[in-house]
Amino acid sequence: MREQLLKLQSSVLSEKQVVDVGALACHVHGEHLGDWSGGLAYIDSLFAAHPAMSNDARIRLSRQRTILLKASGTSCEVDSFDISDYFHIITLAVPAAILMGNPTHGLDIFGEALALLPQSPDIERHERLLGVMTANLTCDLIERQELSPEQKTILAIVAEKSFAIWQQVGNDFDREKASFRLTQAYIAVRKPAGYGSGRYARSANIES
């Protein structure tokens, strides 16, 4: 992923592509690498290489930068963003903080997003965004081989909230998937430490 981003950095990009690449850089550096400073430097390089971008593109790119700052626990200026932009920022900062930063900080941001949702000028769209984020985060945590007690607690909280959201905003298939993810989450929470695959070695327990 890092190599792909470096290649894109030196490519000729349209304004839309600049915004899309900034979002990809934020996702990769935040949720996969936990490289906050690397992500910030990459986005800053996009600003420097495209000084004539529109104000809308500049705001969208600034959102990606602020997501990384928020996820890392760094103090950041947010007064220039409206409620919709800020909701977007804190919602996408949650998985980066929980997966690659301080999980407790991530849970705090999650609470902030839930508290802000009723004030949103577009509740339906933002509730769905929250549903997508919690669904993906639930899957990311379930797929980990081992979870700390803190991560297990967070997984249960996120999966239960995700389930509730999809009951409201989803179709039948969305609700079915949410129910299955919740079941998987409960299994992952109950998985004993050191469980591995759950198998016993054949040579030591069957053939001996």
C-alpha positions as MATLAB code, in Angstrom:
seq = 'MREQLLKLQSSVLSEKQVVDVGALACHVHGEHLGDWSGGLAYIDSLFAAHPAMSNDARIRLSRQRTILLKASGTSCEVDSFDISDYFHIITLAVPAAILMGNPTHGLDIFGEALALLPQSPDIERHERLLGVMTANLTCDLIERQELSPEQKTILAIVAEKSFAIWQQVGNDFDREKASFRLTQAYIAVRKPAGYGSGRYARSANIES';
ca = [
       0.000    0.000    0.000;
       2.815    2.385    0.869;
       4.452    1.744   -2.515;
       1.182    2.474   -4.303;
       0.851    5.765   -2.440;
       4.404    6.784   -3.337;
       3.657    6.081   -6.996;
       0.460    8.138   -6.845;
       2.327   10.978   -5.144;
       4.428   11.528   -8.251;
       1.529   11.117  -10.709;
      -0.441   13.833  -12.486;
      -3.755   13.940  -10.618;
      -7.081   15.627  -11.213;
      -8.612   17.515   -8.304;
     -10.961   14.615   -7.554;
      -8.036   12.212   -7.639;
      -6.117   14.399   -5.189;
      -9.015   14.138   -2.724;
      -9.333   10.381   -3.283;
      -5.596    9.832   -2.831;
      -5.685   11.894    0.358;
      -8.478    9.680    1.693;
      -6.495    6.556    0.789;
      -3.385    7.931    2.495;
      -5.393    8.703    5.626;
      -6.871    5.190    5.676;
      -3.572    3.394    5.076;
      -1.454    5.464    7.465;
      -4.200    5.564   10.096;
      -5.923    2.177   10.168;
      -3.166   -0.064    8.766;
       0.163    1.502    9.708;
      -0.535    3.750   12.678;
       1.981    6.119   11.088;
       0.383    9.425   11.983;
       3.348   11.615   11.049;
       3.831    9.802    7.738;
       0.185   10.296    6.847;
       0.276   13.976    7.769;
       3.427   14.510    5.701;
       1.851   12.774    2.718;
      -1.295   14.897    2.846;
       0.787   18.053    3.309;
       2.681   17.107    0.141;
      -0.631   16.957   -1.750;
      -1.467   20.470   -0.551;
       1.954   21.703   -1.665;
       1.751   20.040   -5.079;
      -1.743   21.372   -5.842;
      -1.914   24.968   -4.542;
      -4.714   25.920   -6.955;
      -7.243   23.330   -5.768;
     -10.771   24.541   -5.060;
     -11.934   25.442   -1.579;
     -14.167   22.351   -1.495;
     -11.238   20.077   -2.306;
      -9.084   21.865    0.259;
     -11.724   21.277    2.966;
     -12.054   17.603    2.043;
      -8.281   17.144    2.156;
      -8.132   19.029    5.457;
     -10.665   16.567    6.865;
      -8.273   13.690    6.164;
      -5.458   15.510    7.921;
      -7.649   16.201   10.945;
      -8.784   12.560   11.110;
      -5.157   11.535   11.674;
      -4.621   14.233   14.294;
      -7.831   13.302   16.116;
      -7.059    9.577   16.022;
      -3.544   10.096   17.358;
      -4.788   12.172   20.283;
      -3.041   15.298   19.040;
      -4.700   18.637   19.715;
      -6.181   20.020   16.506;
      -8.170   23.052   15.357;
     -11.691   22.092   14.263;
     -13.582   25.405   14.374;
     -13.335   25.798   10.596;
     -15.424   22.664   10.012;
     -19.218   22.546   10.023;
     -21.114   19.819   11.912;
     -21.224   17.505    8.892;
     -17.483   17.721    8.306;
     -16.691   17.292   11.982;
     -18.983   14.266   12.252;
     -17.164   12.740    9.280;
     -13.816   13.423   10.965;
     -14.597   11.885   14.335;
     -16.405    8.898   12.832;
     -13.399    7.945   10.699;
     -10.942    8.673   13.506;
     -12.551    5.948   15.639;
     -11.180    2.850   13.830;
      -7.696    4.339   13.420;
      -7.497    5.080   17.147;
      -8.908    1.710   18.238;
      -6.900   -0.429   15.798;
      -3.555    1.378   15.778;
      -3.568    3.938   18.583;
      -5.091    4.158   22.043;
      -8.284    2.032   22.147;
      -9.668    3.963   25.112;
      -9.208    7.220   23.207;
     -10.968    5.633   20.237;
     -13.906    4.658   22.410;
     -14.099    8.238   23.691;
     -14.254    9.534   20.107;
     -16.963    6.964   19.353;
     -19.001    8.364   22.226;
     -18.476   11.865   20.857;
     -19.792   10.780   17.444;
     -22.876    9.174   18.979;
     -23.570   12.336   20.978;
     -23.182   14.553   17.908;
     -25.423   12.465   15.636;
     -28.758   13.992   16.815;
     -27.424   17.449   15.885;
     -26.544   16.393   12.342;
     -28.306   18.227    9.501;
     -28.366   14.917    7.615;
     -29.002   12.262   10.259;
     -29.915    9.509    7.793;
     -26.659    9.825    5.841;
     -24.514   10.154    8.933;
     -26.207    7.279   10.735;
     -25.440    5.095    7.737;
     -21.814    6.310    7.777;
     -21.657    5.311   11.436;
     -23.162    1.941   10.524;
     -20.554    1.310    7.833;
     -17.696    2.339   10.121;
     -18.871    0.135   13.000;
     -19.476   -2.825   10.675;
     -15.964   -2.600    9.225;
     -14.381   -2.052   12.634;
     -16.250   -5.050   14.039;
     -14.885   -7.198   11.204;
     -11.338   -5.868   11.707;
     -11.418   -6.774   15.404;
     -13.023  -10.190   14.816;
     -10.280  -11.079   12.310;
      -7.487  -10.513   14.842;
      -5.936  -13.689   16.215;
      -5.802  -12.358   19.763;
      -7.705   -9.554   21.486;
      -6.792   -7.886   24.758;
      -9.494   -7.672   27.443;
      -9.882   -3.987   26.573;
     -10.314   -4.774   22.876;
     -12.906   -7.433   23.693;
     -14.928   -4.907   25.669;
     -14.719   -2.416   22.814;
     -15.664   -5.084   20.259;
     -18.853   -5.908   22.151;
     -19.798   -2.227   22.448;
     -19.136   -1.461   18.775;
     -20.826   -4.620   17.458;
     -23.951   -4.061   19.543;
     -24.230   -0.450   18.418;
     -23.630   -1.456   14.812;
     -26.395   -4.045   15.062;
     -28.803   -1.433   16.435;
     -27.941    1.049   13.678;
     -28.499   -1.444   10.876;
     -31.876   -2.399   12.291;
     -32.846    1.227   11.666;
     -31.134    2.085    8.381;
     -30.568   -1.224    6.614;
     -32.488   -3.505    4.311;
     -33.160   -7.169    5.106;
     -29.688   -8.260    3.978;
     -27.991   -5.473    5.959;
     -29.855   -6.609    9.066;
     -28.949  -10.238    8.422;
     -25.264   -9.359    8.096;
     -25.401   -7.219   11.241;
     -26.919  -10.110   13.178;
     -24.206  -12.480   11.966;
     -21.435   -9.988   12.835;
     -22.870   -9.620   16.326;
     -22.816  -13.406   16.786;
     -19.207  -13.506   15.570;
     -18.309  -10.685   17.945;
     -19.774  -12.505   20.940;
     -17.786  -15.620   19.985;
     -14.581  -13.567   19.664;
     -15.204  -11.948   23.050;
     -15.537  -15.381   24.684;
     -12.482  -16.848   22.891;
      -9.891  -17.860   25.545;
      -6.436  -16.286   25.412;
      -3.981  -18.530   23.580;
      -6.788  -20.452   21.853;
      -5.146  -20.291   18.421;
      -6.994  -22.525   15.949;
      -8.504  -24.618   18.747;
      -6.926  -27.773   17.324;
      -4.765  -30.302   19.172;
      -1.500  -31.394   17.592;
      -2.093  -34.717   15.826;
       1.374  -36.135   16.474;
       1.223  -35.573   20.226;
      -2.408  -36.431   20.847;
      -3.471  -38.981   18.229;
      -0.464  -40.784   16.802;
       1.519  -41.052   20.048;
];
